[in-house]
Short mmCIF file of C-alpha atoms in Angstrom, two decimals:
data_model
loop_
_atom_site.label_atom_id
_atom_site.label_comp_id
_atom_site.label_asym_id
_atom_site.label_seq_id
_atom_site.Cartn_x
_atom_site.Cartn_y
_atom_site.Cartn_z
CA MET C 26 0.00 -0.10 -0.06
CA THR C 27 2.63 2.34 0.90
CA GLY C 28 4.49 1.80 -2.61
CA LEU C 29 1.18 2.31 -4.42
CA GLY C 30 0.70 5.46 -2.53
CA LEU C 31 4.13 6.76 -3.24
CA GLY C 32 3.91 5.85 -6.88
CA GLY C 33 0.48 7.59 -7.14
CA PHE C 34 1.97 10.67 -5.56
CA TYR C 35 4.88 10.68 -7.92
CA LEU C 36 2.83 10.56 -10.97
CA ALA C 37 0.54 13.34 -9.65
CA GLU C 38 3.48 15.47 -8.96
CA ARG C 39 4.89 15.09 -12.30
CA ARG C 40 1.69 16.27 -13.90
CA ALA C 41 0.75 18.96 -11.47
CA PRO C 42 1.37 22.58 -12.78
CA ALA C 43 2.31 23.64 -9.37
CA PRO C 44 3.68 20.51 -7.57
CA ILE C 45 4.15 20.24 -3.68
CA ILE C 46 7.64 18.84 -4.28
CA ASP C 47 9.66 19.92 -7.20
CA LEU C 48 10.95 16.56 -8.52
CA SER C 49 13.68 18.33 -10.68
CA VAL C 50 15.30 19.12 -7.34
CA ALA C 51 14.45 16.22 -5.22
CA GLY C 52 14.99 13.68 -7.94
CA HIS C 53 18.54 14.99 -8.84
CA PRO C 54 21.32 12.71 -7.84
CA ARG C 55 23.33 15.46 -6.12
CA PHE C 56 20.36 16.15 -3.97
CA LEU C 57 19.13 12.60 -3.72
CA LEU C 58 22.27 10.90 -2.69
CA PRO C 59 22.95 12.89 0.43
CA SER C 60 19.23 12.91 1.34
CA LEU C 61 19.32 8.84 1.32
CA ALA C 62 22.61 9.07 3.27
CA ALA C 63 20.77 11.13 5.94
CA LEU C 64 17.82 8.82 5.94
CA THR C 65 19.84 5.61 6.50
CA ALA C 66 22.20 7.47 9.07
CA TYR C 67 19.19 8.49 11.13
CA MET C 68 17.64 4.95 10.95
CA ALA C 69 20.96 3.69 12.38
CA MET C 70 21.14 6.26 15.02
CA TYR C 71 17.59 5.82 16.33
CA THR C 72 18.08 1.88 16.42
CA VAL C 73 20.68 2.39 19.35
CA ASN C 74 18.67 5.14 20.88
CA ILE C 75 15.44 2.93 21.19
CA LEU C 76 17.26 -0.22 22.32
CA LEU C 77 20.07 0.91 24.58
CA PRO C 78 17.97 2.00 27.44
CA PHE C 79 16.47 -1.65 27.53
CA PHE C 80 20.00 -2.92 27.71
CA LEU C 81 20.90 -0.79 30.67
CA HIS C 82 17.63 -1.72 32.39
CA GLN C 83 18.58 -5.45 31.78
CA LYS C 84 21.86 -4.72 33.51
CA LEU C 85 19.88 -3.07 36.49
CA VAL C 86 21.76 0.28 35.96
CA ALA C 87 20.64 2.95 38.27
CA PRO C 88 18.44 5.72 36.37
CA GLU C 89 20.84 8.58 37.23
CA LEU C 90 23.81 6.58 35.72
CA MET C 91 21.59 5.52 32.89
CA GLY C 92 20.69 8.95 31.95
CA SER C 93 24.35 10.04 32.08
CA LEU C 94 25.43 7.34 29.70
CA LEU C 95 22.59 8.06 27.28
CA THR C 96 23.58 11.86 27.49
CA ILE C 97 27.19 11.25 26.20
CA GLY C 98 26.28 11.01 22.44
CA PRO C 99 24.13 13.99 22.16
CA VAL C 100 26.58 16.15 24.14
CA ILE C 101 29.55 15.18 21.83
CA VAL C 102 27.22 15.95 18.79
CA VAL C 103 26.64 19.50 20.24
CA LEU C 104 30.41 19.99 20.75
CA ILE C 105 31.63 18.50 17.32
CA SER C 106 29.07 19.89 14.87
CA PRO C 107 30.44 23.37 14.85
CA VAL C 108 33.93 22.28 14.14
CA SER C 109 32.68 19.75 11.46
CA GLY C 110 30.52 22.73 9.94
CA TRP C 111 33.83 24.74 9.74
CA LEU C 112 35.72 21.92 8.26
CA SER C 113 33.04 21.43 5.61
CA GLU C 114 33.83 24.81 4.22
CA LYS C 115 37.64 23.87 3.88
CA LEU C 116 37.42 20.20 2.85
CA ASN C 117 35.18 18.12 0.63
CA PRO C 118 31.93 17.78 2.60
CA SER C 119 30.99 14.36 1.11
CA TRP C 120 34.04 12.73 2.14
CA LEU C 121 33.85 14.48 5.63
CA ALA C 122 30.46 13.05 5.98
CA ALA C 123 31.43 9.54 4.89
CA THR C 124 34.19 9.65 7.69
CA GLY C 125 31.76 10.56 10.33
CA LEU C 126 29.46 7.58 9.22
CA LEU C 127 32.35 5.22 9.39
CA ILE C 128 33.05 6.30 12.87
CA THR C 129 29.47 5.95 13.77
CA ALA C 130 29.63 2.36 12.28
CA VAL C 131 32.48 1.54 14.65
CA GLY C 132 30.58 2.83 17.54
CA LEU C 133 27.51 0.84 16.79
CA ALA C 134 29.56 -2.37 16.17
CA ILE C 135 30.98 -1.88 19.59
CA GLN C 136 27.48 -1.48 21.01
CA SER C 137 26.41 -4.76 19.24
CA GLN C 138 28.76 -6.85 21.42
CA LEU C 139 27.55 -5.60 24.80
CA GLY C 140 26.46 -8.32 27.29
CA ASP C 141 25.89 -8.99 30.87
CA ALA C 142 29.62 -9.01 31.66
CA SER C 143 30.33 -5.75 29.78
CA ASP C 144 31.81 -2.93 31.79
CA LEU C 145 30.09 0.34 31.46
CA TRP C 146 32.86 2.00 30.14
CA ARG C 147 32.41 0.15 26.84
CA VAL C 148 28.87 1.61 26.69
CA ALA C 149 30.37 5.06 27.28
CA LEU C 150 33.02 4.43 24.71
CA GLY C 151 30.36 3.29 21.96
CA GLN C 152 28.24 6.19 22.72
CA ALA C 153 31.14 8.72 22.44
CA LEU C 154 32.08 7.22 19.08
CA ILE C 155 28.48 7.36 17.85
CA GLY C 156 28.07 10.86 18.92
CA LEU C 157 31.50 11.85 17.37
CA GLY C 158 30.59 10.24 13.98
CA PHE C 159 27.21 11.79 13.92
CA GLY C 160 28.47 15.19 14.73
CA VAL C 161 31.00 14.94 11.99
CA PHE C 162 28.47 13.77 9.43
CA SER C 163 25.41 15.98 9.98
CA PRO C 164 26.79 19.50 9.12
CA PRO C 165 28.63 18.70 5.88
CA ASN C 166 25.81 16.24 4.74
CA ASN C 167 23.32 19.13 5.38
CA ASN C 168 25.67 21.64 3.68
CA THR C 169 25.65 19.38 0.63
CA ILE C 170 21.94 18.97 0.49
CA LEU C 171 21.11 22.64 0.87
CA GLY C 172 23.97 23.66 -1.61
CA SER C 173 22.77 21.16 -4.29
CA ALA C 174 19.54 23.02 -4.69
CA PRO C 175 19.08 26.46 -6.54
CA ILE C 176 18.83 29.43 -4.17
CA GLU C 177 15.11 29.91 -5.10
CA LYS C 178 14.54 26.21 -3.96
CA SER C 179 16.40 26.46 -0.71
CA GLY C 180 13.07 26.47 1.31
CA LEU C 181 11.93 23.30 -0.48
CA ALA C 182 15.44 21.71 0.10
CA GLY C 183 15.11 22.51 3.88
CA GLY C 184 11.73 21.06 4.17
CA LEU C 185 12.85 17.97 2.47
CA LEU C 186 15.75 17.65 4.72
CA ALA C 187 13.54 17.91 7.84
CA LEU C 188 11.20 15.27 6.09
CA THR C 189 14.24 12.83 5.66
CA ARG C 190 15.29 13.30 9.18
CA ASN C 191 11.88 12.64 10.81
CA LEU C 192 11.25 9.69 8.34
CA GLY C 193 14.69 8.18 9.34
CA MET C 194 13.82 8.50 12.99
CA VAL C 195 10.42 6.70 12.41
CA CYS C 196 11.83 4.17 10.09
CA GLY C 197 14.70 3.41 12.43
CA ILE C 198 12.57 2.90 15.40
CA ALA C 199 10.16 0.55 13.31
CA MET C 200 13.09 -1.39 12.00
CA ALA C 201 14.87 -1.81 15.31
CA THR C 202 11.53 -3.17 17.23
CA SER C 203 10.62 -5.48 14.25
CA ILE C 204 14.16 -7.11 14.14
CA PHE C 205 14.47 -7.15 17.98
CA GLU C 206 11.25 -8.91 18.46
CA THR C 207 11.65 -11.21 15.31
CA VAL C 208 15.10 -12.47 16.39
CA ASN C 209 14.19 -12.95 20.08
CA THR C 210 11.10 -14.91 19.09
CA LEU C 211 13.28 -17.25 17.02
CA ALA C 212 15.82 -17.38 19.89
CA ALA C 213 13.25 -18.35 22.45
CA SER C 214 11.79 -21.15 20.35
CA GLY C 215 15.21 -22.51 19.89
CA GLY C 216 15.74 -22.65 23.62
CA LYS C 217 17.91 -19.47 23.87
CA THR C 218 17.45 -16.65 26.29
CA PRO C 219 15.82 -13.77 24.61
CA PHE C 220 16.74 -10.10 24.37
CA TYR C 221 20.58 -10.35 23.67
CA PRO C 222 20.11 -12.27 20.23
CA GLY C 223 17.81 -9.54 19.04
CA PHE C 224 19.89 -6.88 20.66
CA HIS C 225 23.13 -7.82 18.89
CA MET C 226 21.43 -8.48 15.52
CA THR C 227 19.66 -5.18 15.50
CA LEU C 228 22.81 -3.13 16.21
CA LEU C 229 24.87 -5.00 13.62
CA VAL C 230 22.28 -4.25 11.03
CA ALA C 231 22.43 -0.54 12.32
CA ALA C 232 26.14 -0.62 11.75
CA GLY C 233 25.65 -1.98 8.26
CA LEU C 234 23.12 1.01 7.51
CA ALA C 235 25.88 3.50 8.57
CA VAL C 236 28.29 1.90 6.15
CA VAL C 237 25.59 2.18 3.41
CA ALA C 238 25.08 5.79 4.18
CA ALA C 239 28.81 6.35 3.97
CA LEU C 240 29.02 4.84 0.63
CA LEU C 241 26.18 7.19 -0.52
CA SER C 242 28.17 10.10 0.77
CA VAL C 243 31.15 8.83 -1.18
CA GLY C 244 29.00 8.49 -4.32
CA ARG C 245 28.04 12.16 -3.96
CA GLY C 246 31.66 13.11 -3.55
CA TRP C 247 32.84 11.21 -6.58
CA MET C 248 30.06 12.95 -8.60
CA ARG C 249 31.33 16.32 -7.34
CA GLU C 250 34.95 15.56 -8.39
CA LYS C 251 33.85 14.16 -11.73
CA SER C 252 31.86 17.37 -12.49
CA GLY C 253 34.62 19.61 -11.33
CA SER C 254 34.37 22.10 -8.64
CA GLY C 255 36.07 25.03 -10.27
CA ALA C 256 33.51 25.84 -12.98
CA VAL C 257 31.76 29.03 -12.95
CA THR C 258 28.18 29.46 -14.46
CA VAL C 259 27.14 32.89 -15.23
CA HIS C 260 23.33 33.79 -16.13
CA ALA C 261 22.98 37.37 -17.38
CA PRO C 262 19.55 38.52 -18.37
CA ARG C 263 19.60 41.45 -20.90
CA PRO C 264 18.93 44.68 -19.01
CA LEU C 265 16.25 47.00 -19.90
CA ALA C 266 16.98 50.48 -21.27
CA GLY C 267 18.58 52.67 -18.62
CA GLU C 268 19.32 49.65 -16.43
CA GLY C 269 22.78 48.29 -15.38
CA LEU C 270 23.82 44.96 -13.93
CA GLY C 271 24.20 44.01 -10.38
CA VAL C 272 25.90 40.91 -9.35
CA ARG C 273 24.62 38.38 -6.78
CA ALA C 274 27.00 35.60 -6.03
CA VAL C 275 25.97 32.32 -4.31
CA ASP C 276 29.07 30.43 -3.14
CA SER C 277 28.43 26.66 -2.53
CA THR C 278 31.07 24.33 -1.25
CA THR C 279 29.19 21.50 -2.90
CA ASP C 280 28.59 22.50 -6.48
CA PRO C 281 30.19 25.08 -8.87
CA LEU C 282 30.08 28.66 -8.00
CA THR C 283 27.08 30.40 -9.45
CA LEU C 284 26.97 34.15 -10.22
CA THR C 285 23.55 35.57 -11.23
CA LEU C 286 23.61 38.88 -12.81
CA SER C 287 20.34 41.03 -12.22
CA PRO C 288 19.13 44.23 -13.69
CA LEU C 289 19.64 47.29 -11.38
CA ALA C 290 18.38 50.88 -11.92
CA GLY C 291 20.88 53.15 -13.61
CA GLY C 292 23.85 52.61 -15.80
CA GLU C 293 24.46 50.18 -18.72
CA GLY C 294 25.30 46.49 -18.48
CA THR C 295 26.68 43.90 -20.55
CA GLU C 296 25.85 40.14 -20.90
CA ARG C 297 28.34 37.52 -20.39
#
């Protein structure tokens, strides 16, 4: 039903004179690949967010300590994100995002091996790596998504980014609970103690999703390098009589520099 609904929505949007979602932007690979990377990254992130509290409860961790362990990741995201945003203006943002996702995958892999005998410092280490990786990933990926859309479509790009983020959260929670319950049911029918089989499998799948998201980011970076980042595109409308040309430059770190020349009152302009 979901597939039919999405297919019908796509066909309706293609034929609509004023579509809700401009498919010329949303369907372009330069926009689509980092959006898919964000979707899979948030799915991976919210897998551990939904299951780790149950693991800590299983270990009879005190609520105060449980809250402190769960806060490690978000705190590191807050601290690292400004640095990553600055680096995304200096380095290739797609490769920077891929690096962050690989760090996140390592953190998820560490969490997938937790058990009754695991020390809490391992939980803290895994959470720190997940937070570090996600903090490195998010700013350059957001920069890539927003920079891939024309400036007049920046509002649409921001809305689709928020939609992708929320969809990733919802799908991640649904996927985590489905895998967790299915694997634990199979384990119980085979005479094994439930909880840990489902916990381990779900977090391994989350680590795999983080790797897939990294590959999507690498694909976007490869497209950027193939197209060339030093090209300049100039659009110069012919001015009306008595009008000159003003220059408005939009500098994007993810796509070629675009200069738009717009008519301004007074003077005479040229077209290039």
